[in-house]
Short mmCIF file of C-alpha atoms and ligand atoms in Angstrom, two decimals:
data_model
loop_
_atom_site.label_atom_id
_atom_site.label_comp_id
_atom_site.label_asym_id
_atom_site.label_seq_id
_atom_site.Cartn_x
_atom_site.Cartn_y
_atom_site.Cartn_z
CA LEU A 1 180.01 -72.58 141.77
CA PHE A 2 181.31 -76.02 142.63
CA GLY A 3 184.99 -75.28 142.26
CA GLU A 4 185.69 -76.12 145.90
CA VAL A 5 184.04 -79.54 145.82
CA PRO A 6 186.63 -82.21 146.65
CA GLN A 7 186.66 -85.55 144.87
CA ALA A 8 184.94 -88.17 147.04
CA THR A 9 186.66 -91.49 147.60
CA PRO A 10 185.11 -94.29 145.52
CA VAL A 11 182.85 -96.84 147.23
CA ALA A 12 185.31 -99.67 147.94
CA VAL A 13 183.22 -102.58 146.73
CA PHE A 14 182.26 -100.93 143.44
CA LYS A 15 185.84 -99.88 142.86
CA VAL A 16 186.85 -103.53 143.12
CA THR A 17 184.22 -104.38 140.49
CA ASN A 18 185.41 -101.61 138.15
CA ASP A 19 189.04 -102.68 138.48
CA PHE A 20 187.92 -106.23 137.73
CA LYS A 21 186.00 -105.14 134.62
CA GLU A 22 189.00 -103.26 133.26
CA ASP A 23 191.41 -106.14 133.82
CA PRO A 24 192.15 -107.90 130.48
CA ASN A 25 193.45 -111.11 132.16
CA PRO A 26 191.20 -113.99 130.97
CA LYS A 27 191.74 -115.78 134.28
CA LYS A 28 190.39 -112.87 136.36
CA VAL A 29 187.97 -113.61 139.20
CA ASN A 30 185.71 -111.18 141.09
CA LEU A 31 185.25 -112.13 144.74
CA GLY A 32 184.21 -108.62 145.77
CA VAL A 33 180.60 -107.52 145.36
CA GLY A 34 177.87 -109.32 147.33
CA ALA A 35 175.82 -110.75 144.50
CA TYR A 36 174.99 -114.36 143.70
CA ARG A 37 176.60 -115.96 140.66
CA THR A 38 175.90 -119.32 139.06
CA ASP A 39 178.60 -121.92 138.56
CA GLU A 40 179.03 -120.32 135.12
CA GLY A 41 179.85 -117.04 136.90
CA GLN A 42 176.60 -115.45 135.69
CA PRO A 43 173.86 -113.51 137.53
CA TRP A 44 170.80 -115.68 138.24
CA VAL A 45 167.22 -114.61 137.68
CA LEU A 46 165.38 -116.94 140.05
CA PRO A 47 162.99 -119.23 138.13
CA VAL A 48 160.20 -118.31 140.55
CA VAL A 49 160.79 -114.61 139.82
CA LYS A 50 160.52 -115.25 136.06
CA LYS A 51 157.23 -117.02 136.65
CA VAL A 52 155.82 -114.26 138.86
CA GLU A 53 156.93 -111.58 136.40
CA LYS A 54 154.65 -113.22 133.82
CA ILE A 55 151.77 -113.33 136.31
CA ILE A 56 152.18 -109.61 137.01
CA VAL A 57 152.41 -108.64 133.32
CA ALA A 58 149.21 -110.60 132.61
CA ASP A 59 147.29 -108.95 135.45
CA ASP A 60 145.14 -106.24 133.85
CA SER A 61 143.96 -104.96 137.21
CA LEU A 62 147.39 -103.51 138.01
CA ASN A 63 148.31 -99.93 137.20
CA HIS A 64 151.01 -97.39 137.93
CA GLU A 65 149.22 -95.33 140.53
CA TYR A 66 151.20 -94.28 143.61
CA LEU A 67 151.53 -96.91 146.30
CA PRO A 68 150.68 -95.79 149.84
CA ILE A 69 153.56 -93.96 151.54
CA LEU A 70 154.29 -96.96 153.76
CA GLY A 71 154.13 -99.32 150.77
CA LEU A 72 152.16 -102.29 149.50
CA PRO A 73 150.28 -103.76 152.49
CA GLU A 74 150.45 -107.38 151.28
CA PHE A 75 154.20 -107.02 150.77
CA ARG A 76 154.84 -105.48 154.18
CA SER A 77 152.93 -108.07 156.15
CA SER A 78 154.26 -111.10 154.28
CA ALA A 79 157.83 -109.79 154.48
CA SER A 80 157.56 -109.31 158.24
CA LYS A 81 156.15 -112.81 158.57
CA ILE A 82 159.18 -114.48 157.05
CA ALA A 83 161.43 -112.68 159.52
CA LEU A 84 159.30 -113.19 162.62
CA GLY A 85 157.60 -116.47 161.75
CA GLU A 86 153.96 -117.08 160.79
CA ASP A 87 152.96 -117.84 164.37
CA SER A 88 154.92 -115.01 165.98
CA PRO A 89 153.29 -113.94 169.25
CA ALA A 90 154.13 -110.31 168.43
CA ILE A 91 152.16 -110.55 165.16
CA GLN A 92 149.24 -112.17 166.95
CA GLU A 93 149.29 -109.35 169.49
CA ASN A 94 149.01 -106.79 166.64
CA ARG A 95 152.18 -104.98 167.61
CA VAL A 96 154.15 -105.64 164.40
CA GLY A 97 154.13 -103.17 161.55
CA ALA A 98 156.34 -102.46 158.58
CA VAL A 99 157.52 -99.90 156.07
CA GLN A 100 158.31 -100.91 152.50
CA CYS A 101 161.71 -99.44 151.77
CA LEU A 102 164.21 -99.01 148.95
CA GLY A 103 166.27 -102.11 149.61
CA GLY A 104 167.83 -103.07 152.90
CA THR A 105 169.76 -99.81 152.77
CA GLY A 106 166.51 -97.85 152.66
CA ALA A 107 165.18 -99.80 155.65
CA LEU A 108 168.32 -98.98 157.64
CA LYS A 109 168.03 -95.34 156.58
CA ILE A 110 164.40 -94.94 157.58
CA GLY A 111 165.04 -96.76 160.88
CA ALA A 112 168.08 -94.59 161.61
CA GLU A 113 166.19 -91.37 160.81
CA PHE A 114 163.38 -92.43 163.11
CA LEU A 115 165.74 -93.29 165.96
CA ARG A 116 167.57 -89.99 165.70
CA ARG A 117 164.28 -88.16 165.91
CA TRP A 118 162.57 -90.23 168.58
CA TYR A 119 164.94 -92.46 170.56
CA ASN A 120 166.12 -91.14 173.90
CA GLY A 121 164.34 -87.85 173.38
CA ASN A 122 163.54 -85.85 170.33
CA ASN A 123 166.47 -85.30 167.95
CA ASN A 124 169.12 -86.73 170.22
CA THR A 125 172.30 -86.91 168.15
CA ARG A 126 174.49 -88.03 171.05
CA THR A 127 172.95 -91.47 171.58
CA PRO A 128 175.72 -94.00 170.90
CA VAL A 129 175.14 -96.47 168.08
CA TYR A 130 177.05 -99.76 168.21
CA VAL A 131 178.00 -101.62 165.03
CA SER A 132 180.05 -104.81 164.86
CA ALA A 133 183.74 -104.67 164.03
CA PRO A 134 183.98 -105.28 161.17
CA THR A 135 180.64 -104.53 159.58
CA TRP A 136 179.21 -103.62 156.21
CA GLU A 137 180.77 -100.19 155.73
CA ASN A 138 177.41 -98.58 154.95
CA HIS A 139 176.17 -99.22 158.51
CA ASN A 140 178.46 -96.52 159.87
CA ALA A 141 177.72 -94.14 157.04
CA VAL A 142 173.94 -94.51 157.21
CA PHE A 143 173.82 -93.77 160.94
CA VAL A 144 176.32 -90.90 160.75
CA ASN A 145 174.33 -89.48 157.86
CA ALA A 146 171.13 -89.69 159.85
CA GLY A 147 172.78 -87.40 162.39
CA PHE A 148 174.24 -89.81 164.98
CA GLU A 149 177.56 -88.37 166.12
CA ASP A 150 178.78 -91.34 168.11
CA VAL A 151 178.89 -94.56 166.07
CA ARG A 152 181.09 -97.06 167.90
CA PRO A 153 182.37 -100.52 167.05
CA TYR A 154 181.66 -103.49 169.29
CA LYS A 155 183.98 -106.49 169.32
CA TYR A 156 182.88 -109.24 166.98
CA TRP A 157 185.69 -110.72 164.88
CA ASP A 158 188.67 -112.42 166.44
CA ALA A 159 191.39 -112.17 163.79
CA GLU A 160 193.60 -114.71 165.53
CA LYS A 161 190.88 -117.29 165.88
CA ARG A 162 189.24 -116.32 162.60
CA GLY A 163 185.87 -116.53 164.27
CA LEU A 164 183.55 -114.82 166.72
CA ASP A 165 185.11 -113.03 169.68
CA LEU A 166 182.30 -114.10 171.99
CA SER A 167 183.67 -112.74 175.25
CA GLY A 168 184.62 -109.40 173.66
CA PHE A 169 181.22 -109.26 171.97
CA LEU A 170 179.33 -109.85 175.22
CA GLY A 171 181.68 -107.58 177.17
CA ASP A 172 181.02 -104.65 174.85
CA LEU A 173 177.24 -105.06 174.74
CA GLU A 174 175.90 -106.53 177.94
CA ARG A 175 173.88 -104.45 180.42
CA ARG A 176 173.79 -101.34 178.26
CA LYS A 177 170.02 -101.21 177.80
CA LEU A 178 170.38 -101.26 174.05
CA PHE A 179 167.64 -101.06 171.45
CA VAL A 180 168.08 -103.90 168.94
CA PHE A 181 168.24 -103.18 165.23
CA PHE A 182 168.72 -106.33 163.16
CA ASP A 183 169.93 -106.16 159.58
CA SER A 184 168.72 -109.22 157.71
CA ALA A 185 170.15 -108.96 154.22
CA TYR A 186 170.80 -112.64 153.51
CA GLN A 187 167.96 -114.62 155.05
CA GLY A 188 168.17 -118.17 153.69
CA PHE A 189 171.77 -117.87 152.53
CA ALA A 190 173.35 -119.08 155.74
CA SER A 191 171.66 -122.45 156.10
CA GLY A 192 169.35 -122.69 153.10
CA CYS A 193 166.43 -122.54 155.53
CA LEU A 194 164.54 -119.28 156.15
CA ASP A 195 163.36 -120.20 159.64
CA LYS A 196 166.76 -121.30 160.82
CA ASP A 197 168.39 -118.11 159.60
CA ALA A 198 165.79 -116.01 161.44
CA TRP A 199 166.47 -117.69 164.77
CA ALA A 200 168.17 -114.69 166.43
CA VAL A 201 165.38 -112.25 165.53
CA ARG A 202 162.72 -114.61 166.86
CA TYR A 203 164.69 -115.35 170.01
CA PHE A 204 164.85 -111.66 170.88
CA ILE A 205 161.09 -111.44 170.49
CA THR A 206 160.57 -114.33 172.90
CA GLN A 207 162.74 -112.37 175.34
CA GLY A 208 160.32 -109.45 175.12
CA PHE A 209 162.44 -106.99 173.16
CA GLU A 210 161.02 -104.20 171.06
CA MET A 211 163.07 -103.96 167.88
CA PHE A 212 163.57 -102.95 164.27
CA CYS A 213 164.57 -105.43 161.62
CA ALA A 214 165.75 -104.23 158.22
CA GLN A 215 165.16 -106.81 155.50
CA SER A 216 166.64 -106.87 152.04
CA PHE A 217 165.24 -108.97 149.20
CA SER A 218 168.13 -108.06 146.93
CA LYS A 219 170.04 -111.26 147.54
CA ASN A 220 167.52 -113.93 148.44
CA PHE A 221 165.19 -112.94 145.56
CA GLY A 222 168.00 -111.79 143.26
CA LEU A 223 166.19 -108.45 142.94
CA TYR A 224 169.23 -106.24 143.38
CA ASN A 225 168.16 -103.41 141.09
CA GLU A 226 164.48 -103.40 142.04
CA ARG A 227 165.37 -101.94 145.46
CA VAL A 228 163.03 -103.97 147.57
CA GLY A 229 163.35 -103.94 151.32
CA ASN A 230 161.23 -103.84 154.42
CA LEU A 231 161.60 -102.31 157.86
CA THR A 232 159.80 -104.47 160.40
CA ILE A 233 158.86 -102.76 163.65
CA VAL A 234 158.10 -104.78 166.74
CA ALA A 235 156.52 -102.37 169.23
CA ARG A 236 155.38 -102.76 172.82
CA ASP A 237 151.67 -102.62 171.99
CA PRO A 238 149.32 -101.76 169.10
CA ASP A 239 148.91 -98.15 170.20
CA ASN A 240 152.65 -97.61 170.33
CA LEU A 241 152.96 -99.17 166.89
CA LYS A 242 150.35 -96.85 165.45
CA ARG A 243 152.19 -93.77 166.63
CA VAL A 244 155.56 -95.08 165.47
CA LEU A 245 154.16 -95.82 161.99
CA SER A 246 152.64 -92.35 161.79
CA GLN A 247 156.12 -90.85 162.31
CA MET A 248 157.67 -93.31 159.86
CA GLU A 249 155.19 -92.05 157.29
CA LYS A 250 156.42 -88.49 157.81
CA ILE A 251 160.03 -89.60 157.31
CA VAL A 252 159.28 -91.57 154.13
CA ARG A 253 157.30 -88.64 152.76
CA VAL A 254 160.38 -86.38 152.78
CA THR A 255 162.75 -89.14 151.69
CA TRP A 256 161.22 -90.89 148.64
CA SER A 257 157.58 -90.05 149.20
CA ASN A 258 156.22 -93.33 147.78
CA PRO A 259 158.06 -96.58 147.12
CA PRO A 260 158.37 -98.36 143.76
CA SER A 261 156.03 -101.27 143.11
CA GLN A 262 157.58 -103.92 140.87
CA GLY A 263 159.94 -105.59 143.35
CA ALA A 264 157.40 -105.46 146.17
CA ARG A 265 154.74 -107.05 143.94
CA LEU A 266 157.10 -109.83 142.90
CA VAL A 267 157.89 -110.62 146.51
CA ALA A 268 154.29 -110.25 147.72
CA VAL A 269 152.82 -112.54 145.03
CA THR A 270 155.48 -115.14 145.78
CA LEU A 271 155.17 -115.09 149.55
CA ASN A 272 151.37 -115.09 149.54
CA ASN A 273 150.95 -118.13 147.29
CA PRO A 274 151.87 -121.45 148.95
CA GLU A 275 153.16 -123.08 145.75
CA LEU A 276 155.25 -120.10 144.70
CA PHE A 277 156.50 -119.69 148.25
CA SER A 278 157.71 -123.25 148.31
CA GLU A 279 159.32 -122.83 144.90
CA TRP A 280 161.13 -119.72 146.15
CA LYS A 281 162.43 -121.63 149.17
CA ASP A 282 163.84 -124.24 146.76
CA ASN A 283 165.51 -121.49 144.72
CA VAL A 284 167.06 -120.02 147.89
CA LYS A 285 168.30 -123.46 148.85
CA THR A 286 169.90 -123.88 145.42
CA MET A 287 171.90 -120.70 146.04
CA ALA A 288 172.79 -121.60 149.62
CA ASP A 289 173.88 -125.12 148.64
CA ARG A 290 176.17 -123.80 145.97
CA VAL A 291 177.82 -121.52 148.54
CA LEU A 292 178.20 -124.42 150.96
CA SER A 293 179.78 -126.62 148.30
CA MET A 294 182.24 -123.86 147.34
CA ARG A 295 183.18 -123.50 151.02
CA ALA A 296 183.86 -127.21 151.34
CA SER A 297 185.78 -127.27 148.09
CA LEU A 298 187.99 -124.25 148.85
CA ARG A 299 188.89 -125.57 152.27
CA ALA A 300 189.66 -129.04 150.89
CA LYS A 301 191.88 -127.64 148.15
CA LEU A 302 193.86 -125.38 150.50
CA GLU A 303 194.34 -128.27 152.89
CA ALA A 304 195.42 -130.56 150.05
CA LEU A 305 197.96 -127.93 148.96
CA GLU A 306 199.14 -127.79 152.58
CA THR A 307 198.78 -124.03 152.54
CA PRO A 308 200.28 -122.79 155.83
CA GLY A 309 197.67 -121.91 158.46
CA THR A 310 194.31 -123.45 159.28
CA TRP A 311 191.38 -123.29 156.89
CA ASP A 312 188.53 -124.80 158.88
CA HIS A 313 187.10 -121.29 159.35
CA ILE A 314 186.10 -121.35 155.66
CA THR A 315 183.51 -124.04 156.39
CA GLN A 316 182.68 -122.83 159.90
CA GLN A 317 181.61 -119.39 158.70
CA ILE A 318 178.17 -119.06 157.17
CA GLY A 319 176.47 -116.95 154.54
CA MET A 320 177.59 -115.44 151.29
CA PHE A 321 180.94 -114.16 152.54
CA SER A 322 184.07 -115.47 154.13
CA PHE A 323 186.72 -113.64 156.05
CA THR A 324 189.73 -115.50 154.72
CA GLY A 325 192.15 -114.08 157.24
CA LEU A 326 194.46 -113.03 154.37
CA ASN A 327 196.48 -109.95 155.23
CA PRO A 328 196.67 -106.75 153.10
CA ASN A 329 199.92 -107.87 151.41
CA GLN A 330 198.40 -111.18 150.45
CA VAL A 331 195.27 -109.43 149.16
CA GLU A 332 197.41 -107.10 147.08
CA TYR A 333 199.35 -110.04 145.68
CA LEU A 334 196.11 -111.74 144.63
CA ILE A 335 194.81 -108.61 142.92
CA LYS A 336 198.02 -107.45 141.26
CA GLU A 337 199.61 -110.75 140.35
CA LYS A 338 196.62 -113.04 139.93
CA SER A 339 193.73 -110.77 138.92
CA ILE A 340 191.69 -112.18 141.80
CA TYR A 341 189.69 -109.28 143.17
CA LEU A 342 188.65 -109.21 146.83
CA MET A 343 188.13 -106.69 149.59
CA ALA A 344 191.17 -105.23 151.37
CA SER A 345 189.86 -106.83 154.58
CA GLY A 346 190.35 -110.28 153.03
CA ARG A 347 186.62 -110.79 152.67
CA ILE A 348 185.56 -112.89 149.71
CA ASN A 349 182.17 -113.53 148.16
CA MET A 350 181.89 -117.31 148.03
CA CYS A 351 179.55 -117.06 145.02
CA GLY A 352 182.41 -115.69 142.94
CA LEU A 353 183.96 -119.16 143.13
CA THR A 354 183.00 -121.75 140.53
CA THR A 355 184.03 -125.33 139.78
CA LYS A 356 186.07 -123.83 136.92
CA ASN A 357 188.03 -121.19 138.82
CA ILE A 358 188.38 -122.75 142.26
CA ASP A 359 191.67 -124.53 141.52
CA TYR A 360 193.17 -121.29 140.23
CA VAL A 361 191.91 -119.37 143.28
CA ALA A 362 193.14 -122.00 145.78
CA GLU A 363 196.57 -122.22 144.12
CA SER A 364 196.81 -118.42 144.05
CA ILE A 365 195.87 -118.13 147.73
CA HIS A 366 198.51 -120.76 148.44
CA GLU A 367 201.11 -118.72 146.57
CA SER A 368 200.06 -115.51 148.33
CA VAL A 369 200.58 -117.19 151.70
CA VAL A 370 203.89 -118.92 151.00
CA ASN A 371 205.51 -116.05 149.04
N1 PLP B 401 173.04 -105.08 154.88
C1 PLP B 401 174.10 -105.80 154.53
C2 PLP B 401 174.89 -106.47 155.60
C3 PLP B 401 174.48 -105.93 153.20
O1 PLP B 401 175.55 -106.65 152.86
C4 PLP B 401 173.71 -105.28 152.20
C5 PLP B 401 174.09 -105.35 150.79
O2 PLP B 401 175.17 -105.62 150.39
C6 PLP B 401 172.60 -104.53 152.63
C7 PLP B 401 172.29 -104.46 153.97
C8 PLP B 401 171.73 -103.73 151.70
O3 PLP B 401 171.14 -104.37 150.70
P1 PLP B 401 170.30 -103.61 149.61
O4 PLP B 401 171.06 -103.78 148.34
O5 PLP B 401 168.99 -104.30 149.61
O6 PLP B 401 170.18 -102.18 149.99
#
């Protein structure tokens, strides 16, 4: 029956992880997958999450009944608040709603399905969707899969400058009457401060935009396998919001019907308790600070080695990842000769660096560039 089914290509980032796992070299380093690691190279269960897990286990009032289709209300509202800000005018005007989703990916999926059905006319598959070049590869796939036939890149990365191509970026996007769909998968990781990292989302609201914002709690809560995400909807007015949410409910019903509870409870309990909230912010800062120190360290080591090229972009970029600017040959050299695994694009996860492996990584990058 399935004799004609072709083999699908592996998902790039998980292939990198598998190749890493199979590599017997004791010096191997994984700079691929976007997950936080401690300075010992280990996954980190946030101390606040451990604490809240105990609170949840001890709570006899909880059960395993279905959650509402749109999710746990106290999770949805508190999650939207950290994106938009406690005092957001849009929240005060009762035109913000949310859908609890299966991770950030689920939030993008539900948003994309809604837009295909209801943006620019019912079931319009020809509406162009713009994604940055480069972007997380799943952005293209999620929108194409939702039925959009025209997913286009907009200019974002200037390879020469190793930074933002601002004029290209503005040139591709300005005056196109676009609907804004933010993807906030790393809030807190860029600066260590939740509010600072949410600046762009809040700015767009002050400018009067309606929008969607997909949020992932995989990274900033370390809840990767709990699949906890939120789709925040900022609508024009409360009536509009009500109708949009009613359609979202229909989409969720045929997608996963009802969301899982554990991750959403962990996040909701944390965000709704001032002490736990502040402890979580400290935990996020711990992760962000480690990334910042690895950035500073990698740049300093490459400069000390006098590796050809400039390396200031390593500290100028923000967040969990860095586009190193290494070319495909250099990437291949690092993987094949040094067992240092990274994406073909030259992107590295800064959390894969530790005080123990950073000299090896810097020296290997140096060799890849001079060879
Ligand atoms: N958006 C971006 C840019 C990401 O990098 C990721 C995860 O890697 C996600 C969304 C999705 O995260 P989740 O694992 O919560 O689905």
